[in-house]
Structure formats: structure tokens, C-alpha cells
Amino acid sequence: MLRRCRPLLGTFVEVTAGREEAIDAAFAAIARVHRLMSAHEPDSDVSRINRFAHIDPIRVDPWTAMLIERALFWSRCSEGAFDLVRAGKAAIECGMLPRHADQSPPLASHWTLLEAQGSSVRMLKPGCIDVGGIAKGFAVDRAVDAMRQAGCARGLVNAGGDVRGFGSEPWQIQVVHPLTRVPIGLVELGDCALATSAGLRTGEGLSFDHLDGEELRWVSVSVHARTACDADALTKIVWKSGDRAAALLEQVDASAFGIGRNSRIEPIGEPETVPA
């Protein structure tokens, strides 16, 4: 197997496959997602939405439309626990995303103010979307599609903790403690995905400021789902909703576990895919 790593999507992306052309196809797909959805690129779809969609509907690439439709699906299912618009407002206020000249307070702060129909996206008032809570997983899925189209029978894509594998033999994925980097559990990935959201290491321990969460008993949350896009979004829902997310996880055939502050695994929802 060949393994390659590149900086994309604000993280390091690692692709493993048996064919160089499949790896190239995977990175090309991820680079396309980066171009379309980086809020720091002035001509990206997301940047144009944030600048102009409250004035006129913005036509976007089919991939961007697909991502936004899925994000709105999760907003509805989670009753707003997942929210691109709330995340965008928070990102602007803390200086993580650019504020444009025609965006002045009050900014939109609820997902229902974002609408998508086909390839057209609009905001009902000035605001900003932040796709960081779902775009990495979406990019991983597009990379896997590209690898399969290139004739690859088995492969693995890891974008900063959003992982999807495929092939006849499962992949062994270690889940580590975000502070100590000590392995805590092992997950087998066949044709499915695992996403992890965790506290960020600082000089004083772990920071959770980047997570829109009410559950502070964990240091990380991992979700096992059919696609990386869904797993990525569901980690944010679990952070926000805690054990209340169990019913939603079951509905979409997903499972989740957190690493507690005592370094023990705490299952949420169906436990079958959680490491022993």
C-alpha cells in the first residue's frame, strides 16, 4: 500500500491506496472541496454566500449545494443542535472568519435563515455560514468516490480525524486521548466512516472553545456512521445534545462514544461498533 500526506482543509490529509493514480484522484477531489468551501478564498462558493446571498440568491457548484442540503437536513433532525449559521456568527465574532463590509450586527444566527433550492442558496438576512463542522467529512466522501472511480478496490482517507475506509479487509483505526495521544480504543472500519471531535491541546491542557457543546464530561467524541459527512456532523450534535442524541444516532444507523475525563470510553447509543 502507498501512503501520501498533504496539507488541505486546514489540516493534514492522508490517503492510503494501492495505486498512485487513485491517491492523486483523492487529493484532487479534496482540493476541489477546499476551493469551493474555504471562507478565506474570496471567490469560493462559501465566501460568495457570506458576502452576497442576503442580497440575491447565489448559484453554487453541485458539491456545495449537496453539502448545504445535508447540513440543513442535520439541522432539522437535531432541532438546531447542528447549525451552519450559528457557527458562522460565532466564527465572525471571535475573528476566525472574515467580516465583509456589508455585514454589520445583528447577524443571522439561526439555520432557518439559510435556504437552498437546487443550485441556488440564499440568506434571509445578512449573516455568515461556517461549514467547518461538516466539510472535512464531505471531502473525505468525495475522495473515496474518486478513488473508486479510479479503479481502487481498497483505500483509506484521513482528514484530521475524519476517516473513511473501504475494501474487502477492514482498517484498524486507533482512537487516542487528545491530550496525551495515548491510544484508548480500536475501531474496525470496513465500508464506513469514523469522525472524532476533541479538545485542542494548549499549554494549560485542553481547550473546548471551538466546540459548541454543553456536555463537558468528555475530552473527545467519536461517531461511527456510513459516511464521513454524516459522522462529522453527528459529532457536533453529540457535543451539543449529549445522551439526547442517542435516538437520532439509532435512526441513521450510527453509534457514538466519548472519551471521559477519566480516560474511559463511554458509549452513546448503539454500542456494537464501539471498541471493547
Short mmCIF file of C-alpha atoms in Angstrom, two decimals, residues 32 86 90 125 142 154 171 189 200 231 242:
data_model
loop_
_atom_site.label_atom_id
_atom_site.label_comp_id
_atom_site.label_asym_id
_atom_site.label_seq_id
_atom_site.Cartn_x
_atom_site.Cartn_y
_atom_site.Cartn_z
CA ARG A 32 -11.87 20.92 -5.15
CA ARG A 86 -24.96 29.94 14.32
CA ALA A 90 -19.69 32.69 16.34
CA LYS A 125 -30.72 38.44 6.38
CA ARG A 142 -15.76 12.75 -2.34
CA ARG A 154 -9.32 -0.76 -1.12
CA TRP A 171 -8.95 -0.99 8.54
CA LEU A 189 -13.64 0.33 9.54
CA LEU A 200 -7.44 21.14 21.42
CA ALA A 231 -20.20 11.20 11.07
CA GLY A 242 -25.20 14.59 24.85
#
